[in-house]
Coordinates of C-alpha atoms and ligand atoms in Angstrom, one line a residue:
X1 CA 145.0 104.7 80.9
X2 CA 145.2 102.5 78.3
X3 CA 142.4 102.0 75.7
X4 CA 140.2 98.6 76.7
X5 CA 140.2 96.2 73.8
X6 CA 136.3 96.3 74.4
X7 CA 133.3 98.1 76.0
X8 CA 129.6 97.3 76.8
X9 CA 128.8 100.9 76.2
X10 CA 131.4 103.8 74.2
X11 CA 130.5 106.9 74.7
X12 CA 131.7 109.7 72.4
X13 CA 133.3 113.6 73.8
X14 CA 133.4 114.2 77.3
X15 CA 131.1 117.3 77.3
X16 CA 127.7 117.8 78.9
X17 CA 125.9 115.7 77.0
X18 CA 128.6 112.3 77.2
X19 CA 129.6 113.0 80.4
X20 CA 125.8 113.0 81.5
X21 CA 124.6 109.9 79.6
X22 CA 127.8 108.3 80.8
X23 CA 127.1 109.0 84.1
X24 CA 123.0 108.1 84.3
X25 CA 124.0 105.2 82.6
X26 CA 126.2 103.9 85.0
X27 CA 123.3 104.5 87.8
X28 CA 121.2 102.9 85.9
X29 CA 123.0 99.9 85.0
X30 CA 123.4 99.7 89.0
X31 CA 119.9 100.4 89.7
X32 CA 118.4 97.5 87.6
X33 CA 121.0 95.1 88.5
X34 CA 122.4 95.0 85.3
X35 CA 125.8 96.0 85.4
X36 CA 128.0 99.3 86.8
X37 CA 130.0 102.3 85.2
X38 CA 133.2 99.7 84.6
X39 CA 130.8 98.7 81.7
X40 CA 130.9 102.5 80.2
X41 CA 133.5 104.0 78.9
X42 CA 134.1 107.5 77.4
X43 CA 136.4 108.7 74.4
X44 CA 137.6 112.4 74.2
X45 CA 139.7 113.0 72.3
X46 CA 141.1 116.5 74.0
X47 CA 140.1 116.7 77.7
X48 CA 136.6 117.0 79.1
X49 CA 135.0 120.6 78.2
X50 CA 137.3 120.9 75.6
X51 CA 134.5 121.4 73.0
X52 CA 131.5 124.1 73.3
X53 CA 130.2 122.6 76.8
X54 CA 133.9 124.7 78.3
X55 CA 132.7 127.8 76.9
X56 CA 129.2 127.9 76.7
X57 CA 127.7 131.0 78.0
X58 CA 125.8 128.8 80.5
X59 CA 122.4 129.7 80.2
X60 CA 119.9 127.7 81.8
X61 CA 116.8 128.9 80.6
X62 CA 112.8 127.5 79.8
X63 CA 112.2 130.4 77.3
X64 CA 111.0 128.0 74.4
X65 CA 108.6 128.7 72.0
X66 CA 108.2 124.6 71.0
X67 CA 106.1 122.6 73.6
X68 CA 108.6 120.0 73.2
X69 CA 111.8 121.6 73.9
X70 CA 110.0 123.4 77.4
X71 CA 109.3 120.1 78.8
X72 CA 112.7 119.1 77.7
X73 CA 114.2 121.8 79.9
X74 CA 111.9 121.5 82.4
X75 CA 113.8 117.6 83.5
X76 CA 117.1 119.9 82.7
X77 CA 116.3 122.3 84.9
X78 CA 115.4 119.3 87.6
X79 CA 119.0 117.8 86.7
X80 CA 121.0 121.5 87.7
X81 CA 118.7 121.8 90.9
X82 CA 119.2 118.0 92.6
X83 CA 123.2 119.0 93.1
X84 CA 124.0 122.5 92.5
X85 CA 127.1 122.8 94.1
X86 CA 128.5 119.9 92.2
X87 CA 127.1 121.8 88.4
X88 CA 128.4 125.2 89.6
X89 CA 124.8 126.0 89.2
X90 CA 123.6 129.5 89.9
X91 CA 119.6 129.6 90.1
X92 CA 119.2 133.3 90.0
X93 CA 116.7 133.5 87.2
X94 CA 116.2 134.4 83.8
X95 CA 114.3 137.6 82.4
X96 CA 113.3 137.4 78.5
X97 CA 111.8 140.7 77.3
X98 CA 110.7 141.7 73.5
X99 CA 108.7 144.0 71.5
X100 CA 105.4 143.7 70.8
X101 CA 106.2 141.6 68.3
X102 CA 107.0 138.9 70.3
X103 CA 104.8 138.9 73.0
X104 CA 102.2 136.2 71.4
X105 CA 104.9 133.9 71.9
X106 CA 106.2 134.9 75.2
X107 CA 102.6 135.2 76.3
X108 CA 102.2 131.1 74.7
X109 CA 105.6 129.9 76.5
X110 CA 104.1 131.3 80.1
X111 CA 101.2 129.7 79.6
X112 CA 102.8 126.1 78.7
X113 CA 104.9 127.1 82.0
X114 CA 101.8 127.7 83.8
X115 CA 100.5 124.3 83.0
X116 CA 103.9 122.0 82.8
X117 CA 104.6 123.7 86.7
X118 CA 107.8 125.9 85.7
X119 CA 107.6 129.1 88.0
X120 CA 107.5 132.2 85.8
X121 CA 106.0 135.5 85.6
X122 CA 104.7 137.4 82.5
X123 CA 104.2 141.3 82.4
X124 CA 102.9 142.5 79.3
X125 CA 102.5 146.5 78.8
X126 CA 105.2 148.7 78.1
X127 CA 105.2 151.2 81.6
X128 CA 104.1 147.6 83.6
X129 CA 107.4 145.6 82.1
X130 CA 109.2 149.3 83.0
X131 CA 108.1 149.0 86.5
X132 CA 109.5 145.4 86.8
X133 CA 112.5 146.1 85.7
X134 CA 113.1 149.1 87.8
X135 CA 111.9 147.6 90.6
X136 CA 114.9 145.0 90.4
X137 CA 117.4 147.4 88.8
X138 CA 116.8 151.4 89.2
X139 CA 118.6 152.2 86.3
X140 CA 116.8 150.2 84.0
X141 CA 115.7 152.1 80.8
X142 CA 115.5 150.3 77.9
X143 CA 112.8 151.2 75.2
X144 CA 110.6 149.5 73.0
X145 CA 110.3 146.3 75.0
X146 CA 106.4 145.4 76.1
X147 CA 107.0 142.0 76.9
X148 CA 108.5 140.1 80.0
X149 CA 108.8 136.4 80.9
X150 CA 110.6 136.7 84.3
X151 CA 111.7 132.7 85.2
X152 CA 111.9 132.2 88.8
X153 CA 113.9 129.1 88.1
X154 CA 117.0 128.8 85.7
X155 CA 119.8 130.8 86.0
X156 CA 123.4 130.0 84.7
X157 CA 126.2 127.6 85.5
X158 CA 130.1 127.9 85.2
X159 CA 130.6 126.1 82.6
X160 CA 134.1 123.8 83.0
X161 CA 132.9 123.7 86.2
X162 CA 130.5 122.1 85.6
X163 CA 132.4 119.8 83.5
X164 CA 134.1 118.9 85.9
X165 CA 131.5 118.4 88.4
X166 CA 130.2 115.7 85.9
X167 CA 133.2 114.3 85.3
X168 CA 133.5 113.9 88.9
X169 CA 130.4 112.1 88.9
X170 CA 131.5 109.7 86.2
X171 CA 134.4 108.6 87.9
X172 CA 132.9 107.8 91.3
X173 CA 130.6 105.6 89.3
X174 CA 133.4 104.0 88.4
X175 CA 133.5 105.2 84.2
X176 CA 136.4 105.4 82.4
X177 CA 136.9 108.8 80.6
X178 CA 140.0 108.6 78.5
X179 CA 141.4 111.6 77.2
X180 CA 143.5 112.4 73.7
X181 CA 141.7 108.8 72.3
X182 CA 140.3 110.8 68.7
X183 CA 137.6 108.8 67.6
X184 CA 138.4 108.4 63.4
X185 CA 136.0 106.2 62.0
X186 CA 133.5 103.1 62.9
X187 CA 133.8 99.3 61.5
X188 CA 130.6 98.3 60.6
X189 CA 128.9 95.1 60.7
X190 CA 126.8 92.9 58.2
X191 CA 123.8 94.7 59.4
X192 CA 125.0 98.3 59.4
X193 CA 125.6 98.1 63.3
X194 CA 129.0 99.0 64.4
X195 CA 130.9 96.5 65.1
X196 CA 134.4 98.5 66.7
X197 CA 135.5 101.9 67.2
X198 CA 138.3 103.6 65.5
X199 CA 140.4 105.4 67.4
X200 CA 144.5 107.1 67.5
X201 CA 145.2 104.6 69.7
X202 CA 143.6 101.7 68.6
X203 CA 140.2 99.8 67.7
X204 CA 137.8 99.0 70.6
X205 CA 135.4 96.9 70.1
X206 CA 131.4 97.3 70.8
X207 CA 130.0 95.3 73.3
X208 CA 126.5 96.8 72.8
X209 CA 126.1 100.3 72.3
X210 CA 127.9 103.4 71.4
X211 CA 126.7 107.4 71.8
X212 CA 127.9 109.9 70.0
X213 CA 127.9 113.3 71.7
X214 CA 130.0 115.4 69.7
X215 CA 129.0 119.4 69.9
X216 CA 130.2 121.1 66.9
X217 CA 132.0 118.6 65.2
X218 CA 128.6 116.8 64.4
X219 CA 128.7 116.9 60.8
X220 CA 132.3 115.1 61.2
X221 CA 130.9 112.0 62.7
X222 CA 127.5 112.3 60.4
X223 CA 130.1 111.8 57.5
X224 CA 131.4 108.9 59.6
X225 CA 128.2 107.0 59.8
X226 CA 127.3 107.4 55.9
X227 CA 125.1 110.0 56.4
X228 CA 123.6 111.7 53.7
X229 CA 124.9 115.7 53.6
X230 CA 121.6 116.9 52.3
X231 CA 117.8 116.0 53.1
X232 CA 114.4 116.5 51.7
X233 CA 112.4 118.5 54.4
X234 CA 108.6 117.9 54.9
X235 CA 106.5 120.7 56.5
X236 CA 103.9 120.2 58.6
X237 CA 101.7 121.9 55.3
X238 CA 103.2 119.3 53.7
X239 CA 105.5 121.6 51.4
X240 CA 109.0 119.5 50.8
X241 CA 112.3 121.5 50.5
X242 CA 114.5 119.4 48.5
X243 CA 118.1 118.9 49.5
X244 CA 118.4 121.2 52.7
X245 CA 122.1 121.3 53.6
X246 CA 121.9 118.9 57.3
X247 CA 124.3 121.1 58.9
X248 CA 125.3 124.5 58.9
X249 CA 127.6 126.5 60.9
X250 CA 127.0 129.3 63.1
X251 CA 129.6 131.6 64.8
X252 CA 128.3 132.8 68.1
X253 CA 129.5 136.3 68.9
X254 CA 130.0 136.7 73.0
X255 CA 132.3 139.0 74.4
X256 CA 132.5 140.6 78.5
X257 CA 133.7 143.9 79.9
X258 CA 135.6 143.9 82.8
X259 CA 133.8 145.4 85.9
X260 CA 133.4 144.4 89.8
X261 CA 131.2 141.7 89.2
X262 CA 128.9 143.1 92.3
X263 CA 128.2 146.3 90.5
X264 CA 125.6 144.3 88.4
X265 CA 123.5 143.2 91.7
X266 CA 120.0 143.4 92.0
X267 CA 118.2 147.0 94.1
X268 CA 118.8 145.1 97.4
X269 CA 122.0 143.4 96.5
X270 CA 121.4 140.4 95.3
X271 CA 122.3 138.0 92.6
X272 CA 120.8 139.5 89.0
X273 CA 119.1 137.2 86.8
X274 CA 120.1 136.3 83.4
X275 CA 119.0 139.1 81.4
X276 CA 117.8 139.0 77.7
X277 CA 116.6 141.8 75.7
X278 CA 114.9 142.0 71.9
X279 CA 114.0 145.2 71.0
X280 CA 113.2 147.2 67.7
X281 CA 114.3 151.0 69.4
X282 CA 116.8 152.4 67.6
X283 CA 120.2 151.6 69.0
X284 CA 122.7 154.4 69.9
X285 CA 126.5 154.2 71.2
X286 CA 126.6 156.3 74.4
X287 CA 128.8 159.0 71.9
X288 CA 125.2 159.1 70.0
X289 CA 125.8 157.3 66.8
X290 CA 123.5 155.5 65.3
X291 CA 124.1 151.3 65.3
X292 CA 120.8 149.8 64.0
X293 CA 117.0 150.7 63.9
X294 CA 115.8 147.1 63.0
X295 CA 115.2 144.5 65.9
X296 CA 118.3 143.5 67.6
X297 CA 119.2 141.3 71.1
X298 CA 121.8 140.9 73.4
X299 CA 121.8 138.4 76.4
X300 CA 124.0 138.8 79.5
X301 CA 125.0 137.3 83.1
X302 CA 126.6 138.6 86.1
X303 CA 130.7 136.5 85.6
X304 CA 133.5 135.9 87.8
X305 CA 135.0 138.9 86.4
X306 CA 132.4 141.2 85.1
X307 CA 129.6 140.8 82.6
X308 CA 129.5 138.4 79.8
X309 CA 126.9 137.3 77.5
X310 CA 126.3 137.7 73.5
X311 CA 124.3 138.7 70.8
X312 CA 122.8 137.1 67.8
X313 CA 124.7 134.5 65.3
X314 CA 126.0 134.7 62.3
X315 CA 125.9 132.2 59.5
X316 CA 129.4 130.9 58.4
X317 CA 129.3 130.0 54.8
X318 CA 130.9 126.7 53.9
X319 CA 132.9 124.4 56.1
X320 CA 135.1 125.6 59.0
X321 CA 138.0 124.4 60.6
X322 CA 137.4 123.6 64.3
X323 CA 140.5 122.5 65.8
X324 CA 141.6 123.8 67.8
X325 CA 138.3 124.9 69.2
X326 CA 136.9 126.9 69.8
X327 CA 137.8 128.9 66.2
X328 CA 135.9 132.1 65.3
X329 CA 135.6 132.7 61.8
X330 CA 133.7 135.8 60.5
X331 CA 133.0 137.0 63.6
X332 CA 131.4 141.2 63.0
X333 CA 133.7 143.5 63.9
X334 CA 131.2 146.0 65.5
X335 CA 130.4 143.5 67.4
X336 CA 131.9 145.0 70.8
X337 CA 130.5 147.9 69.8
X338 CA 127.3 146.8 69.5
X339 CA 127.0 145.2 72.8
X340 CA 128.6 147.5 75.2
X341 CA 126.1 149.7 73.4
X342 CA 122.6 147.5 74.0
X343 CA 124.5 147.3 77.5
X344 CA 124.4 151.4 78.2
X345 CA 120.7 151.3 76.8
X346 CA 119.5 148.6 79.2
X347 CA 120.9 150.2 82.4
X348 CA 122.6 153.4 82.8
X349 CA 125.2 151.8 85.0
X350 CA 126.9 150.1 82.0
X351 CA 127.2 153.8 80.5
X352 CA 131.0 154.3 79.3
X353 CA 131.9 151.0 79.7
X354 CA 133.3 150.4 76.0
X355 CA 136.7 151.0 77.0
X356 CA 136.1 148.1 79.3
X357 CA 135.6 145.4 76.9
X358 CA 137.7 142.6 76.7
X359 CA 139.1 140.5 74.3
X360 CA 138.8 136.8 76.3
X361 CA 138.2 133.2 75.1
X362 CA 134.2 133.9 74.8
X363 CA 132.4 132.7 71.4
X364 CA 132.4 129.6 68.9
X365 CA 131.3 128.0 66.6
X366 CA 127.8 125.7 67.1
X367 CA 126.9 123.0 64.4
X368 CA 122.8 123.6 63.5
X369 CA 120.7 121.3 61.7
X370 CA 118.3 121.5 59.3
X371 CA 115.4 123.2 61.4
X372 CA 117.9 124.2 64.3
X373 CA 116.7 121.7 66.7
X374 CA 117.9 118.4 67.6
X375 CA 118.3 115.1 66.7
X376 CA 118.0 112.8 68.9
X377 CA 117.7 109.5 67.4
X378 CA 119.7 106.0 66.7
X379 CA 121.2 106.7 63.4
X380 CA 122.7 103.1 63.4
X381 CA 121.0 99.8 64.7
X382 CA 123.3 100.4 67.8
X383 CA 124.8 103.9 67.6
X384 CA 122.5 106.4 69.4
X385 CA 123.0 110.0 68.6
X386 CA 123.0 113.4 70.8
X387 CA 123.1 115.9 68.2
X388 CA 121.5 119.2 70.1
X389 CA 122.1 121.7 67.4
X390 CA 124.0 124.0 70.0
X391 CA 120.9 124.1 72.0
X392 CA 122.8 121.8 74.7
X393 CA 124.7 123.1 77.7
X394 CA 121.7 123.9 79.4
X395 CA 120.1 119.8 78.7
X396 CA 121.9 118.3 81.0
X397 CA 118.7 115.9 81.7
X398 CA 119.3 114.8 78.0
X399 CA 122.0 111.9 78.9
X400 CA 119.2 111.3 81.9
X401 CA 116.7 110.3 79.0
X402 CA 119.0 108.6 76.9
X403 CA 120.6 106.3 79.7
X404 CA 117.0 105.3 79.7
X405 CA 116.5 104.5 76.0
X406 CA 119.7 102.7 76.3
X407 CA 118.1 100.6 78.3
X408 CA 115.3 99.8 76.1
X409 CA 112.5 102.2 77.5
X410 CA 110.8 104.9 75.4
X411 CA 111.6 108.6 76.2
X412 CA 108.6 111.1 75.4
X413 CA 110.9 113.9 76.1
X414 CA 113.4 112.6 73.2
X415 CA 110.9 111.5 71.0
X416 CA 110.1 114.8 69.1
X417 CA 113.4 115.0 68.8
X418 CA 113.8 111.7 66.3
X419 CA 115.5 112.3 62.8
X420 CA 112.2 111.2 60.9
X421 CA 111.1 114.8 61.6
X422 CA 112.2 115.8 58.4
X423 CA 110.6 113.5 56.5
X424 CA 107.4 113.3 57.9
X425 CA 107.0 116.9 58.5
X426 CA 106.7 116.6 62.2
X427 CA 108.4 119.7 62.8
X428 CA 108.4 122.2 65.4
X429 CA 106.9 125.4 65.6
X430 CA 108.8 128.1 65.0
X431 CA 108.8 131.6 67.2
X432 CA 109.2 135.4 66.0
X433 CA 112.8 135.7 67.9
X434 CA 115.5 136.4 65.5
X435 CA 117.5 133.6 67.3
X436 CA 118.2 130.2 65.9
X437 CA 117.4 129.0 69.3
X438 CA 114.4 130.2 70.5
Ligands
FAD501 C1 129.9 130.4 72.5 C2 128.8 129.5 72.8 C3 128.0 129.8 73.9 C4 127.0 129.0 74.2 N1 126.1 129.3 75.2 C5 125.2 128.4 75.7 C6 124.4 128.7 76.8 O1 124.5 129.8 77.4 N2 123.4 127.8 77.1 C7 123.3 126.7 76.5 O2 122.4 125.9 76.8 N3 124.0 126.3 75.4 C8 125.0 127.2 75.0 N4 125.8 126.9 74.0 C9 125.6 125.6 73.3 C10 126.3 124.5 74.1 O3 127.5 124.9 74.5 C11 126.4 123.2 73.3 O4 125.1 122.9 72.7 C12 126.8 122.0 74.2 O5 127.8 122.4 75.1 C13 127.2 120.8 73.4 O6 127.6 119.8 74.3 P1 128.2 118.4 73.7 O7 128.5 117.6 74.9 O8 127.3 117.9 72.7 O9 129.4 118.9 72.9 P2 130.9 119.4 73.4 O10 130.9 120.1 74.7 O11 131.4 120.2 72.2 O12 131.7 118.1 73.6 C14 132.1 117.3 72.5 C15 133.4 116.7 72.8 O13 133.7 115.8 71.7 C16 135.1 115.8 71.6 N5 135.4 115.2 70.2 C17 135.1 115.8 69.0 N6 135.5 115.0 68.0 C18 136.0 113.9 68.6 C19 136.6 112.7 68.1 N7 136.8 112.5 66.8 N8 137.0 111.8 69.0 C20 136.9 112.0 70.3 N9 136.3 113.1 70.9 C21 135.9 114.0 70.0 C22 135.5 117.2 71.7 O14 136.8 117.4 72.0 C23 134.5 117.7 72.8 O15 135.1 117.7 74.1 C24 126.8 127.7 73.6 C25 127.7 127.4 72.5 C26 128.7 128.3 72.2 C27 129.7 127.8 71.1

């Protein structure tokens, strides 16, 4: 398809989040009588999931410590449910448990559940969370947690799937995604608004607006719009940290072992929830060897082929080179290991199963921003940007709000999210987990 020598609307990366704002904002534009999906089109500059939204672990999950970013994922979690066939969705659940350490927080987010209408379950009490657990998987017997926030909705999704599914969705709505058109820079006009896209094939011309969606290569396209590297950060004690670095990169360590998927089922056979675990009990490798006796987390999901989920980030010093994505830099060699290990102590049926671990296309790099949460702002008079600070497979209801503020409405949802934050010191609390995301 050839590139259009203009656009009302240019959207930027065909992954979750452009592919859902393309799509909203065609039914919008329909709904209102204002136009159709002809007048959207979408640049990629690979093909659709090509970024982190194709190998997201797929977590859909409400377990947030910041009021803001639960009623966030609460619309999410509406946007997976209203068409789960199409998202590859899989509402099974999600079970958070910690150590006592963290059960002020857990104990906080089950409450704002309580009160926003998310359906969850807390247990708090180390025999009473035991008794959960076994009661949905026998061979549970993982120490040191006293803490559990059991969500009866969430789950996970398959994520090119789901991809797909969007794109799907785009196209009958008449969008035009185009794939291998890189997006290289931005003309601007007089008054800083952008006036035509650059692109390997050509400029295109704004007719109104432009969204940028771009994952992990965010601090690419801030350098694009002029955007300063480093800010001054305001707390909410009014504290300012001079010249935080905007971005930093984190590698995400995932890995799977390959098992019959059904041998991770539920005491009566059914799907297992999302499982993930903090504790501060010592960790052991089933030949007895000590790994770590400080806190430590792993998260994991019931795959096509086995189990697959993750552990905690690392920090990557410096810049990385993304393409082609997904690249791994300094990714911790004990990290199989580690896992398979945190695996044997949750359940006695992962016992042995080292050997099993494979080597697959599982990890990446995210992009994080100063405080690890969003920004979801207009960084130009007419370029809108979906920056989630690899919080984001799991918002799908994000391009849902900002079809809406497209449109000239105010999103309550995306307002916490705006880039003054950081300035005014309108920041968001911060939990005990010992993820960036939580
Ligand atoms: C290993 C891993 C596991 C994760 N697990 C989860 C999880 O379980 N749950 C969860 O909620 N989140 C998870 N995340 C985070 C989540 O994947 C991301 O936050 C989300 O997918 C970002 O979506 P996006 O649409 O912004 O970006 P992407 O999906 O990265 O899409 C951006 C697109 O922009 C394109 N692009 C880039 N530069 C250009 C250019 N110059 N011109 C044109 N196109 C361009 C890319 O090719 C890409 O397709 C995980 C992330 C990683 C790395």
């Amino acid at each position: 398809m050839d590139l259009p020598a203009s656009s009302r609307y240019i959207v930027v990366g065909a992954g979750i989040h452009g592919l859902s704002t393309a799509m909203h904002l065609a039914r919008e534009l329909k709904q209102r009588g204002l136009g159709d999906g002809s007048d959207v089109v979408v640049l990629e500059k690979s093909q659709p999931g090509a970024g982190a939204s194709g190998i997201a672990c797929g977590v859909v999950r409400n377990n947030y410590f910041q009021p803001a970013m639960s009623e966030l994922m609460q619309a999410c979690v509406e946007v997976w449910e209203s068409d789960p066939a199409a998202y590859h969705y899989n509402p099974v659940g999600y079970v958070a448990l910690g150590p006592k350490v963290q059960e002020s927080d857990l104990t906080a987010v089950f409450e704002r559940h309580e009160r926003i209408g998310y359906r969850s379950e807390l247990i708090v009490g180390e025999a009473e969370v035991a008794d959960h657990m076994r009661a949905l998987f026998p061979d549970w017997r993982a120490k040191g947690v006293t803490v559990c926030l059991h969500e009866h909705q969430g789950g996970f999704a398959f994520n090119q799937e789901s991809v797909d599914g969007l794109l799907g969705k785009c196209e009958a709505e008449g969008v035009r995604v185009l794939s291998g058109v890189e997006v290289t820079g931005f003309r601007s006009a007089q008054d800083a608004s952008v006036a035509a896209v650059e692109t390997s094939a050509g400029e295109i011309e704004v007719g109104e607006q432009v969204v940028i969606a771009p994952g992990p290569w965010a601090q690419r396209f801030w350098t694009l719009l002029g955007l300063p590297s480093a800010i001054d950060v305001r707390t909410p004690s009014g504290e300012v940290h001079e010249s935080v670095p905007m971005w930093t990169y984190w590698n995400l360590q995932e890995g799977e072992i390959t098992v019959d998927p059904l041998m991770f089922a539920t005491a009566d056979g059914g799907a297992p929830p999302v499982i993930h675990l903090d504790t501060d009990a010592p960790l052991y490798t089933d030949e007895g060897v000590l790994l770590t006796d400080e806190l430590w987390g792993i998260y994991y999901k019931r795959d096509r082929h086995g189990v697959q989920g993750g552990a905690s980030p690392l920090t990557v010093d410096g810049d990385v080179e993304l393409d082609p994505y997904p690249s791994t830099t300094n990714v911790d060699p004990s990290f199989p290991d580690m896992w398979c290990a945190a695996l044997s102590h949750a359940m006695s049926r992962f016992e042995g199963c080292r050997p099993l671990y494979k080597t697959a296309r599982s990890g990446g790099v995210g992009s994080f921003t100063a405080d690890n949460f969003p920004v979801f702002d207009y960084m130009r008079p007419n370029v809108y940007c979906i920056l989630d600070s690899n919080h984001g497979y799991k918002m799908i209801g994000v391009g849902r709000e900002v079809a809406k503020v497209l449109l000239g409405e105010h999103s309550s949802l995306l307002y916490p999210f705006r880039f003054e934050r950081f300035a005014t010191g309108d920041l968001h609390p911060v939990s005990h987990s010992p993820y960036p995301w939580s």
